[in-house]
Every structure is written in C-alpha cells, then in structure tokens.
GROMACS .gro file of C-alpha atoms in nm:
model
  218
    1MET     CA    1   0.000   0.000   0.000
    2HIS     CA    2   0.143   0.336  -0.105
    3PRO     CA    3   0.061   0.694  -0.003
    4CYS     CA    4  -0.143   0.893  -0.253
    5ALA     CA    5   0.023   1.105  -0.519
    6ARG     CA    6  -0.041   1.481  -0.522
    7LEU     CA    7  -0.070   1.681  -0.841
    8PRO     CA    8  -0.102   2.063  -0.837
    9VAL     CA    9  -0.386   2.173  -1.066
   10ASN     CA   10  -0.547   2.503  -1.163
   11ALA     CA   11  -0.916   2.426  -1.101
   12SER     CA   12  -1.036   2.706  -1.332
   13SER     CA   13  -0.823   2.592  -1.626
   14PRO     CA   14  -0.715   2.232  -1.563
   15PRO     CA   15  -0.425   2.109  -1.780
   16LEU     CA   16  -0.495   1.823  -2.017
   17GLY     CA   17  -0.225   1.603  -1.864
   18ALA     CA   18  -0.383   1.619  -1.519
   19LEU     CA   19  -0.728   1.550  -1.663
   20ARG     CA   20  -0.600   1.247  -1.854
   21ARG     CA   21  -0.421   1.106  -1.549
   22ALA     CA   22  -0.716   1.153  -1.312
   23SER     CA   23  -0.980   1.035  -1.561
   24SER     CA   24  -0.768   0.728  -1.634
   25GLU     CA   25  -0.770   0.642  -1.263
   26ILE     CA   26  -1.148   0.687  -1.256
   27ARG     CA   27  -1.204   0.469  -1.564
   28ARG     CA   28  -0.993   0.198  -1.398
   29GLY     CA   29  -1.232   0.194  -1.104
   30ARG     CA   30  -1.015   0.395  -0.866
   31VAL     CA   31  -1.095   0.692  -0.645
   32VAL     CA   32  -0.951   1.043  -0.691
   33ALA     CA   33  -0.974   1.329  -0.440
   34VAL     CA   34  -1.056   1.665  -0.602
   35ARG     CA   35  -1.166   2.008  -0.483
   36THR     CA   36  -1.533   2.061  -0.568
   37ASP     CA   37  -1.755   2.370  -0.534
   38THR     CA   38  -1.764   2.320  -0.159
   39LEU     CA   39  -1.508   2.084  -0.003
   40TYR     CA   40  -1.263   1.828  -0.141
   41GLY     CA   41  -1.458   1.525  -0.262
   42LEU     CA   42  -1.397   1.162  -0.356
   43LEU     CA   43  -1.462   1.113  -0.727
   44ALA     CA   44  -1.523   0.766  -0.873
   45ASP     CA   45  -1.727   0.611  -1.153
   46ALA     CA   46  -2.082   0.602  -1.018
   47SER     CA   47  -2.173   0.307  -1.242
   48ASN     CA   48  -1.885   0.087  -1.119
   49GLU     CA   49  -1.977  -0.109  -0.806
   50ALA     CA   50  -1.614  -0.196  -0.727
   51ALA     CA   51  -1.527   0.175  -0.741
   52LEU     CA   52  -1.825   0.259  -0.520
   53ARG     CA   53  -1.708   0.008  -0.261
   54ARG     CA   54  -1.364   0.169  -0.265
   55VAL     CA   55  -1.528   0.501  -0.182
   56PHE     CA   56  -1.709   0.348   0.115
   57ARG     CA   57  -1.390   0.180   0.237
   58ALA     CA   58  -1.184   0.497   0.200
   59LYS     CA   59  -1.430   0.690   0.415
   60GLY     CA   60  -1.512   0.411   0.656
   61ARG     CA   61  -1.873   0.484   0.564
   62PRO     CA   62  -2.157   0.232   0.601
   63GLU     CA   63  -2.311   0.118   0.273
   64SER     CA   64  -2.654   0.197   0.415
   65LYS     CA   65  -2.593   0.566   0.341
   66PRO     CA   66  -2.656   0.702  -0.012
   67ILE     CA   67  -2.393   0.884  -0.219
   68LEU     CA   68  -2.434   1.218  -0.395
   69LEU     CA   69  -2.348   1.223  -0.768
   70LEU     CA   70  -2.194   1.489  -0.993
   71VAL     CA   71  -2.272   1.525  -1.365
   72ASP     CA   72  -2.135   1.729  -1.651
   73SER     CA   73  -2.418   1.705  -1.903
   74GLU     CA   74  -2.788   1.646  -1.957
   75ALA     CA   75  -2.698   1.310  -2.115
   76GLN     CA   76  -2.525   1.195  -1.795
   77LEU     CA   77  -2.816   1.321  -1.586
   78ALA     CA   78  -3.077   1.149  -1.805
   79ARG     CA   79  -2.918   0.810  -1.737
   80LEU     CA   80  -2.961   0.861  -1.362
   81VAL     CA   81  -3.312   1.000  -1.329
   82ARG     CA   82  -3.643   0.824  -1.396
   83ASP     CA   83  -3.851   1.142  -1.430
   84PHE     CA   84  -3.815   1.511  -1.357
   85PRO     CA   85  -4.055   1.690  -1.120
   86PRO     CA   86  -4.188   2.029  -1.239
   87GLU     CA   87  -3.965   2.223  -0.997
   88PHE     CA   88  -3.647   2.074  -1.141
   89SER     CA   89  -3.617   2.292  -1.453
   90ALA     CA   90  -3.660   2.621  -1.266
   91LEU     CA   91  -3.405   2.528  -1.000
   92ALA     CA   92  -3.154   2.394  -1.254
   93ARG     CA   93  -3.179   2.713  -1.462
   94ALA     CA   94  -3.125   2.927  -1.153
   95PHE     CA   95  -2.853   2.736  -0.969
   96TRP     CA   96  -2.673   2.495  -1.205
   97PRO     CA   97  -2.384   2.475  -1.249
   98GLY     CA   98  -2.346   2.539  -0.877
   99PRO     CA   99  -2.379   2.413  -0.519
  100LEU     CA  100  -2.743   2.300  -0.523
  101THR     CA  101  -2.806   1.926  -0.497
  102MET     CA  102  -3.146   1.790  -0.599
  103VAL     CA  103  -3.290   1.456  -0.489
  104LEU     CA  104  -3.479   1.298  -0.778
  105PRO     CA  105  -3.641   0.961  -0.865
  106ALA     CA  106  -3.358   0.724  -0.959
  107SER     CA  107  -3.356   0.526  -1.283
  108ALA     CA  108  -3.301   0.151  -1.282
  109ARG     CA  109  -2.944   0.212  -1.406
  110VAL     CA  110  -2.832   0.364  -1.076
  111PRO     CA  111  -2.658   0.106  -0.852
  112SER     CA  112  -2.822   0.036  -0.519
  113LEU     CA  113  -2.492   0.130  -0.353
  114VAL     CA  114  -2.559   0.487  -0.469
  115THR     CA  115  -2.923   0.502  -0.361
  116ALA     CA  116  -2.894   0.282  -0.048
  117GLY     CA  117  -3.215   0.119  -0.170
  118SER     CA  118  -3.412   0.444  -0.143
  119GLY     CA  119  -3.516   0.463  -0.510
  120THR     CA  120  -3.388   0.822  -0.520
  121VAL     CA  121  -3.062   0.981  -0.629
  122ALA     CA  122  -2.903   1.311  -0.520
  123VAL     CA  123  -2.742   1.491  -0.814
  124ARG     CA  124  -2.561   1.815  -0.885
  125GLN     CA  125  -2.397   1.983  -1.181
  126PRO     CA  126  -2.096   2.150  -1.016
  127ALA     CA  127  -1.966   2.494  -1.104
  128SER     CA  128  -1.606   2.366  -1.087
  129PRO     CA  129  -1.460   2.342  -1.441
  130LEU     CA  130  -1.218   2.079  -1.307
  131VAL     CA  131  -1.492   1.845  -1.185
  132ARG     CA  132  -1.704   1.890  -1.498
  133CYS     CA  133  -1.402   1.824  -1.720
  134LEU     CA  134  -1.324   1.507  -1.525
  135ALA     CA  135  -1.680   1.380  -1.567
  136ARG     CA  136  -1.655   1.454  -1.939
  137HIS     CA  137  -1.315   1.288  -1.985
  138ALA     CA  138  -1.408   0.987  -1.772
  139GLY     CA  139  -1.740   0.959  -1.958
  140CYS     CA  140  -1.952   0.896  -1.650
  141ALA     CA  141  -2.133   1.051  -1.358
  142LEU     CA  142  -1.903   1.080  -1.057
  143THR     CA  143  -1.945   1.029  -0.686
  144GLY     CA  144  -1.930   1.355  -0.492
  145THR     CA  145  -1.905   1.251  -0.129
  146SER     CA  146  -1.666   1.452   0.087
  147ALA     CA  147  -1.300   1.342   0.108
  148ASN     CA  148  -1.278   1.261   0.477
  149ARG     CA  149  -1.314   0.973   0.716
  150SER     CA  150  -1.673   0.935   0.835
  151GLY     CA  151  -1.735   1.131   1.152
  152ARG     CA  152  -1.450   1.376   1.085
  153SER     CA  153  -1.460   1.725   0.935
  154GLY     CA  154  -1.465   1.765   0.558
  155ALA     CA  155  -1.126   1.832   0.400
  156ARG     CA  156  -1.070   2.195   0.294
  157SER     CA  157  -0.723   2.135   0.148
  158ALA     CA  158  -0.514   1.863  -0.013
  159ASP     CA  159  -0.310   1.848   0.310
  160GLU     CA  160  -0.625   1.758   0.503
  161VAL     CA  161  -0.717   1.492   0.246
  162VAL     CA  162  -0.373   1.333   0.274
  163SER     CA  163  -0.385   1.351   0.654
  164GLN     CA  164  -0.712   1.156   0.666
  165LEU     CA  165  -0.690   0.932   0.357
  166ARG     CA  166  -0.316   0.892   0.298
  167PHE     CA  167  -0.319   0.526   0.190
  168ARG     CA  168  -0.681   0.508   0.070
  169VAL     CA  169  -0.678   0.708  -0.256
  170PRO     CA  170  -0.414   0.690  -0.531
  171LEU     CA  171  -0.431   1.056  -0.639
  172VAL     CA  172  -0.519   1.399  -0.502
  173LEU     CA  173  -0.554   1.696  -0.738
  174ASP     CA  174  -0.434   1.992  -0.531
  175SER     CA  175  -0.624   2.310  -0.623
  176GLY     CA  176  -0.549   2.502  -0.305
  177ARG     CA  177  -0.746   2.558   0.010
  178VAL     CA  178  -1.124   2.604   0.011
  179ALA     CA  179  -1.194   2.943   0.165
  180ARG     CA  180  -1.555   2.869   0.255
  181SER     CA  181  -1.655   2.527   0.381
  182SER     CA  182  -2.035   2.532   0.354
  183PRO     CA  183  -2.175   2.219   0.183
  184SER     CA  184  -2.419   2.225  -0.106
  185THR     CA  185  -2.785   2.286  -0.026
  186ILE     CA  186  -2.992   1.970  -0.074
  187VAL     CA  187  -3.353   1.994  -0.196
  188ASP     CA  188  -3.581   1.690  -0.213
  189LEU     CA  189  -3.807   1.691  -0.520
  190THR     CA  190  -3.937   1.335  -0.490
  191ALA     CA  191  -4.262   1.431  -0.315
  192PRO     CA  192  -4.517   1.692  -0.425
  193GLY     CA  193  -4.360   2.036  -0.390
  194ALA     CA  194  -4.004   2.071  -0.264
  195ARG     CA  195  -3.832   2.034   0.072
  196ILE     CA  196  -3.491   2.145   0.197
  197LEU     CA  197  -3.301   1.854   0.351
  198ARG     CA  198  -2.977   2.045   0.417
  199GLN     CA  199  -2.912   2.419   0.419
  200GLY     CA  200  -2.585   2.513   0.252
  201TRP     CA  201  -2.455   2.763  -0.002
  202VAL     CA  202  -2.792   2.831  -0.167
  203SER     CA  203  -3.030   2.993   0.080
  204ARG     CA  204  -3.389   2.902   0.146
  205ALA     CA  205  -3.488   3.257   0.044
  206GLU     CA  206  -3.321   3.214  -0.297
  207ILE     CA  207  -3.504   2.886  -0.355
  208ASP     CA  208  -3.836   3.034  -0.241
  209CYS     CA  209  -3.784   3.320  -0.488
  210VAL     CA  210  -3.725   3.086  -0.782
  211LEU     CA  211  -4.020   2.860  -0.701
  212GLY     CA  212  -4.254   3.143  -0.601
  213ALA     CA  213  -4.347   2.968  -0.277
  214ARG     CA  214  -4.211   2.917   0.071
  215ILE     CA  215  -4.087   2.560   0.096
  216PRO     CA  216  -4.056   2.357   0.417
  217GLN     CA  217  -3.739   2.227   0.574
  218PRO     CA  218  -3.682   1.979   0.857
   0.00000   0.00000   0.00000
C-alpha cells in the first residue's frame, strides 16, 4: 500500500495532462480526491460497483448511506433520473452549475450502492470546471461525497485529504485551500412540492424566490 500522489492543478483551467491522469484512474475503477464547489470530494465512476465500494472503504462509511453524484451534461443526468418533477427545470436554470443538490427519482441504471435502496438519487452539476471536465473525460457521472473519514470534518485542502486518507486514494488533485466550507444545499423533489433537507450555499430565500413559494425544511 502506497501513499497517494499529489498533483497541483489550476481548477479554473485544468491542464490536459492532469485530466488524462485523473480520468484514467477513474475509468480503472479507482478513487480520486478533487476540490469541488464546496469541499474536497472523492470522485469515482458512479456506475462501477467496485469503485463505489472503494469510496465506502476509503471513508469508513456504512453502505446503508446514499452517495451524492456529480454530472457534466444532460446526457449523464438522463441516465440517472427516472422522471423530472416540475420544480427541477426552474431550480436547474437558476442554480446549475453550482452548489445545489437535488434529490430525484432514480432510474433503474443507478446502482443500489448509490441510492442505499431508497429509489432516489441526489445529483448536482458542479460549477467547478475541473470536476465537470473530469466527468466529461471519464465519460460517466461521478461520486461527490466529501474526502474525509466518516465522523470527521470535511477536508478543505489537499493536506487535510492526505492527513485523513493517505493510503486510501491513489491521487489527489491539489487546487489550493477552500476558503468557505459550507456544503451544497440539498432539496428533495421526490414528493409533491419541494423540501430542503440540508441548508448550505444556496439559501432558502433564494429557492423560495425561484419557485414562487415558501418551501418547508426539517
């Protein structure tokens, strides 16, 4: 077992060599740690069950918990979602690419390791050019769970990723420290209306404004 490699990368304009190296790891079923819109995340092929299990093992996370997914395109999204509630289009136009995650009805193609048997899938189109380019080069939706051991704080830098996951991921793309550590906002669209499951970067007031109604939250 070897410690992970670190590769400095400009997240706004990622070099082709770094994209090829990281996407190759992903296509081989491995896990790569990358800075996302919020924290550093663990990126793996969301259709590859062996890769998904590596994500769970790296985090020490029980497989009973679902995994958030990141997509680059409508084509990737369409493979994951069974149908789109009426609120989806308005929220996607307003906040994608960006730190809003939407919970939607999962298609039969989504592995149960992603959904934890819930029949739903949490998806986001990230603002990060680096993450979107990786999804495009790897040719698949990517896992987007935070790059930390379960029960510990999310990693805001490559140093923190290495400290927690040193021997558990083969590659970390180092794009500097995350200045703000708020997670994405999660909105559940699987029941009539919409409901905030987690408050993060996108505020409830912003969502209310887009949907023209005050939506509940836990």
